[in-house]
Amino acid sequence: AQTVTQSQPEMSVQEAETVTLSCTYDTSENNYYLFWYKQPPSRQMILVIRQEAYKQQNATENRFSVNFQKAAKSFSLKISDSQLGDTAMYFCAFTGESGSARQLTFGSGTQLTVLP
Amino acid sequence: DAGITQSPRHKVTETGTPVTLRCHQTENHRYMYWYRQDPGHGLRLIHYSYGVKDTDKGEVSDGYSVSRSKTEDFLLTLESATSSQTSVYFCAISESFLEGRYINEQFFGPGTRLTVL
């Protein structure tokens, strides 16, 4: 079974600064996908970024980028130039490629607060 | 935004009563999922569907049943609600391919807050 661990329940960052959220996972699969989702106070789950395990290059979406270390099973999210609207709960999630592994396994989340 | 709606958005009910939550999609996606979200647990999968009348259990399926009679609708039923089922329930859909590979990128509905007294 896959597990996803987010060891930072809460973090804060000053507006315009950079922050990194940590995520580790455990799996026996060779190919899989990792995601970061954002959940603002509106409660809507929003996909932030996706990484395919077979790709060496780290994914980037505007101010959001990941540091994917496959051997270490680590998948951190870096937010650059933090904005007040980035305040949200952030969830790391994992999915495999085959059979019942198509479900998403989520971490417990990191509450990020961007301070003015 | 993916066309996913959930109804009702809020519900308060009493222990022992049946409750049905509805998820409706306009994207014609094959896969649909029901999750519950509780503090400290993230989202946990209850049941999912991989086609009309095709469903399977997830991590926390006890006390829940589902039905999917048409592609666009996925129903979650609590036959006899208990206080431990007080939670926020999310529906999700997926049908995402990238470079010919299925990647299970899921899109979520707005959630239903259920309170069981």
CSV table of C-alpha atoms in Angstrom, one decimal:
chain,number,residue,atom,x,y,z
A,1,ALA,CA,0.0,0.0,0.0
A,2,GLN,CA,1.1,3.5,-0.7
A,3,THR,CA,1.5,6.1,2.0
A,4,VAL,CA,2.0,9.9,1.8
A,5,THR,CA,3.5,11.9,4.6
A,6,GLN,CA,3.4,15.6,5.1
A,7,SER,CA,5.4,16.4,8.3
A,8,GLN,CA,4.6,20.1,8.5
A,9,PRO,CA,1.0,20.6,9.7
A,10,GLU,CA,1.4,24.4,9.6
A,11,MET,CA,3.8,26.9,8.0
A,12,SER,CA,3.9,30.7,7.5
A,13,VAL,CA,5.8,32.9,5.1
A,14,GLN,CA,6.0,36.6,4.5
A,15,GLU,CA,4.5,38.0,1.3
A,16,ALA,CA,6.9,38.0,-1.6
A,17,GLU,CA,9.2,35.4,0.0
A,18,THR,CA,9.8,31.8,-1.0
A,19,VAL,CA,8.5,28.8,0.9
A,20,THR,CA,9.0,25.0,0.5
A,21,LEU,CA,6.4,22.4,1.6
A,22,SER,CA,7.7,18.9,2.2
A,23,CYS,CA,6.2,15.6,1.1
A,24,THR,CA,7.5,12.0,1.3
A,25,TYR,CA,5.9,8.9,0.0
A,26,ASP,CA,6.3,5.2,0.0
A,27,THR,CA,5.6,2.8,-2.9
A,28,SER,CA,6.8,-0.3,-4.6
A,29,GLU,CA,5.7,0.8,-8.0
A,30,ASN,CA,8.2,2.0,-10.5
A,31,ASN,CA,6.0,4.4,-12.4
A,32,TYR,CA,3.5,6.7,-10.8
A,33,TYR,CA,2.3,10.3,-10.6
A,34,LEU,CA,2.5,12.9,-7.9
A,35,PHE,CA,0.3,15.9,-7.4
A,36,TRP,CA,0.0,19.0,-5.2
A,37,TYR,CA,-3.5,20.3,-4.5
A,38,LYS,CA,-4.5,23.6,-2.9
A,39,GLN,CA,-7.6,24.0,-0.8
A,40,PRO,CA,-8.3,27.7,0.1
A,41,PRO,CA,-10.9,28.7,2.7
A,42,SER,CA,-13.6,28.2,0.0
A,43,ARG,CA,-12.9,24.5,0.4
A,44,GLN,CA,-12.5,23.9,-3.3
A,45,MET,CA,-9.7,21.4,-4.2
A,46,ILE,CA,-7.5,23.0,-6.9
A,47,LEU,CA,-4.8,21.1,-8.8
A,48,VAL,CA,-1.5,23.1,-8.5
A,49,ILE,CA,1.1,20.9,-10.2
A,50,ARG,CA,1.7,17.4,-11.5
A,51,GLN,CA,4.9,15.3,-11.8
A,52,GLU,CA,5.3,12.0,-13.7
A,53,ALA,CA,7.8,9.7,-12.0
A,54,TYR,CA,9.4,8.6,-15.2
A,55,LYS,CA,10.4,12.2,-16.1
A,56,GLN,CA,13.7,13.5,-14.6
A,57,GLN,CA,12.8,17.1,-15.1
A,58,ASN,CA,11.1,18.9,-12.2
A,59,ALA,CA,7.6,20.3,-13.1
A,60,THR,CA,7.0,24.0,-13.0
A,61,GLU,CA,3.8,26.1,-13.2
A,62,ASN,CA,4.4,29.8,-13.0
A,63,ARG,CA,5.4,30.5,-9.3
A,64,PHE,CA,5.1,26.9,-8.3
A,65,SER,CA,7.8,24.3,-8.8
A,66,VAL,CA,8.7,20.9,-7.4
A,67,ASN,CA,11.8,19.2,-6.3
A,68,PHE,CA,11.3,15.5,-7.1
A,69,GLN,CA,13.9,13.1,-5.7
A,70,LYS,CA,12.8,9.7,-6.9
A,71,ALA,CA,15.4,7.7,-5.0
A,72,ALA,CA,14.6,9.5,-1.7
A,73,LYS,CA,10.9,9.3,-2.5
A,74,SER,CA,10.6,13.0,-1.8
A,75,PHE,CA,8.3,15.5,-3.6
A,76,SER,CA,8.5,19.1,-2.2
A,77,LEU,CA,6.6,22.1,-3.5
A,78,LYS,CA,8.3,25.5,-3.7
A,79,ILE,CA,6.2,28.7,-3.9
A,80,SER,CA,8.1,31.7,-5.1
A,81,ASP,CA,7.0,35.3,-4.6
A,82,SER,CA,4.3,34.2,-2.2
A,83,GLN,CA,1.0,36.1,-2.4
A,84,LEU,CA,-1.8,36.5,0.1
A,85,GLY,CA,-4.0,34.4,-2.2
A,86,ASP,CA,-1.6,31.4,-1.7
A,87,THR,CA,-3.0,31.1,1.9
A,88,ALA,CA,-4.5,27.6,1.9
A,89,MET,CA,-4.2,24.0,2.9
A,90,TYR,CA,-1.8,22.1,0.6
A,91,PHE,CA,-2.1,18.4,0.0
A,92,CYS,CA,0.4,16.1,-1.6
A,93,ALA,CA,-1.1,13.1,-3.4
A,94,PHE,CA,0.1,9.9,-5.1
A,95,THR,CA,-1.4,7.6,-7.7
A,96,GLY,CA,0.0,4.5,-9.4
A,97,GLU,CA,-0.6,3.4,-13.0
A,98,SER,CA,-2.5,0.1,-12.6
A,99,GLY,CA,-5.6,-1.5,-11.2
A,100,SER,CA,-6.8,-0.3,-7.8
A,101,ALA,CA,-3.8,1.9,-7.6
A,102,ARG,CA,-5.7,4.4,-9.7
A,103,GLN,CA,-7.0,5.9,-6.5
A,104,LEU,CA,-5.4,9.0,-5.1
A,105,THR,CA,-3.6,8.7,-1.8
A,106,PHE,CA,-3.4,12.0,0.1
A,107,GLY,CA,-1.1,13.3,2.8
A,108,SER,CA,-2.7,14.9,5.8
A,109,GLY,CA,-2.0,18.4,4.5
A,110,THR,CA,0.1,21.6,5.4
A,111,GLN,CA,-1.7,24.8,6.3
A,112,LEU,CA,0.2,27.6,4.7
A,113,THR,CA,-0.4,31.2,5.8
A,114,VAL,CA,1.0,34.1,3.9
A,115,LEU,CA,1.6,37.1,6.1
A,116,PRO,CA,1.3,40.7,4.8
B,1,ASP,CA,-13.2,24.4,-14.3
B,2,ALA,CA,-14.5,20.8,-14.7
B,3,GLY,CA,-18.3,20.6,-14.7
B,4,ILE,CA,-18.9,18.9,-11.4
B,5,THR,CA,-21.7,19.7,-9.0
B,6,GLN,CA,-22.7,18.2,-5.7
B,7,SER,CA,-26.0,18.3,-3.9
B,8,PRO,CA,-26.9,19.1,-1.3
B,9,ARG,CA,-24.0,21.4,-0.3
B,10,HIS,CA,-25.0,21.3,3.4
B,11,LYS,CA,-27.1,18.8,5.3
B,12,VAL,CA,-27.9,18.3,8.9
B,13,THR,CA,-29.5,15.0,9.9
B,14,GLU,CA,-30.1,12.7,12.8
B,15,THR,CA,-28.5,9.5,13.8
B,16,GLY,CA,-30.2,6.5,12.1
B,17,THR,CA,-31.7,8.3,9.2
B,18,PRO,CA,-30.7,7.5,5.6
B,19,VAL,CA,-28.8,10.1,3.6
B,20,THR,CA,-28.0,10.3,-0.1
B,21,LEU,CA,-25.5,12.6,-1.6
B,22,ARG,CA,-25.4,13.3,-5.4
B,23,CYS,CA,-22.5,14.0,-7.7
B,24,HIS,CA,-23.3,15.2,-11.2
B,25,GLN,CA,-20.7,15.7,-14.0
B,26,THR,CA,-21.0,17.2,-17.5
B,27,GLU,CA,-17.6,16.1,-18.7
B,28,ASN,CA,-18.5,12.5,-19.7
B,29,HIS,CA,-15.5,11.2,-17.7
B,30,ARG,CA,-15.4,7.5,-17.0
B,31,TYR,CA,-14.0,7.5,-13.4
B,32,MET,CA,-15.8,9.0,-10.5
B,33,TYR,CA,-14.8,9.0,-6.8
B,34,TRP,CA,-16.2,9.8,-3.4
B,35,TYR,CA,-13.9,11.0,-0.6
B,36,ARG,CA,-14.4,12.2,2.9
B,37,GLN,CA,-12.2,14.9,4.5
B,38,ASP,CA,-11.6,15.0,8.2
B,39,PRO,CA,-9.0,17.0,10.2
B,40,GLY,CA,-5.6,15.3,10.4
B,41,HIS,CA,-6.5,12.8,7.7
B,42,GLY,CA,-6.5,14.6,4.4
B,43,LEU,CA,-8.9,13.0,2.0
B,44,ARG,CA,-9.7,9.3,2.1
B,45,LEU,CA,-11.4,7.3,-0.6
B,46,ILE,CA,-14.8,5.8,0.2
B,47,HIS,CA,-15.8,4.2,-3.1
B,48,TYR,CA,-15.1,4.8,-6.8
B,49,SER,CA,-16.7,3.9,-10.1
B,50,TYR,CA,-14.9,3.0,-13.4
B,51,GLY,CA,-18.1,2.9,-15.5
B,52,VAL,CA,-21.9,2.6,-15.4
B,53,LYS,CA,-22.8,0.0,-12.7
B,54,ASP,CA,-19.1,-0.7,-12.1
B,55,THR,CA,-18.0,0.3,-8.6
B,56,ASP,CA,-15.4,-0.7,-6.0
B,57,LYS,CA,-14.6,-0.1,-2.4
B,58,GLY,CA,-12.0,2.4,-1.1
B,59,GLU,CA,-10.1,2.7,2.1
B,60,VAL,CA,-13.1,3.7,4.3
B,61,SER,CA,-16.2,2.1,2.7
B,62,ASP,CA,-17.9,0.6,5.8
B,63,GLY,CA,-21.3,2.2,6.3
B,64,TYR,CA,-21.5,3.6,2.8
B,65,SER,CA,-22.9,2.3,-0.5
B,66,VAL,CA,-22.8,3.8,-4.0
B,67,SER,CA,-24.7,3.5,-7.3
B,68,ARG,CA,-24.0,4.7,-10.8
B,69,SER,CA,-26.9,4.1,-13.2
B,70,LYS,CA,-25.6,6.6,-15.8
B,71,THR,CA,-22.3,8.2,-16.7
B,72,GLU,CA,-23.1,11.6,-15.3
B,73,ASP,CA,-24.4,10.7,-11.8
B,74,PHE,CA,-22.7,9.0,-8.9
B,75,LEU,CA,-24.7,8.6,-5.7
B,76,LEU,CA,-23.3,8.0,-2.2
B,77,THR,CA,-25.7,6.6,0.4
B,78,LEU,CA,-25.4,6.4,4.1
B,79,GLU,CA,-28.0,3.7,5.0
B,80,SER,CA,-28.2,4.7,8.7
B,81,ALA,CA,-26.2,7.7,9.4
B,82,THR,CA,-23.9,7.8,12.5
B,83,SER,CA,-22.1,10.7,14.2
B,84,SER,CA,-18.8,9.3,13.0
B,85,GLN,CA,-19.9,10.1,9.4
B,86,THR,CA,-20.0,13.8,10.2
B,87,SER,CA,-17.5,15.1,7.6
B,88,VAL,CA,-17.0,17.0,4.4
B,89,TYR,CA,-17.7,14.8,1.3
B,90,PHE,CA,-16.0,15.4,-2.0
B,91,CYS,CA,-16.8,13.9,-5.4
B,92,ALA,CA,-14.0,13.8,-8.0
B,93,ILE,CA,-13.8,12.8,-11.7
B,94,SER,CA,-11.0,11.7,-14.0
B,95,GLU,CA,-10.4,10.8,-17.6
B,96,SER,CA,-7.0,12.3,-18.2
B,97,PHE,CA,-4.5,11.1,-20.8
B,98,LEU,CA,-1.1,12.6,-21.4
B,99,GLU,CA,1.0,11.4,-24.3
B,100,GLY,CA,-1.1,8.3,-24.5
B,101,ARG,CA,-0.8,7.4,-20.8
B,102,TYR,CA,-3.6,7.5,-18.3
B,103,ILE,CA,-2.5,9.8,-15.5
B,104,ASN,CA,-5.5,9.8,-13.1
B,105,GLU,CA,-5.6,13.6,-12.8
B,106,GLN,CA,-8.6,14.1,-10.7
B,107,PHE,CA,-10.9,17.2,-10.6
B,108,PHE,CA,-13.1,17.9,-7.5
B,109,GLY,CA,-16.5,19.1,-6.9
B,110,PRO,CA,-17.3,21.8,-4.3
B,111,GLY,CA,-17.9,19.4,-1.4
B,112,THR,CA,-20.9,18.6,0.8
B,113,ARG,CA,-20.8,19.3,4.6
B,114,LEU,CA,-22.7,16.7,6.4
B,115,THR,CA,-23.5,16.9,10.1
B,116,VAL,CA,-25.1,13.9,11.9
B,117,LEU,CA,-26.5,14.8,15.3
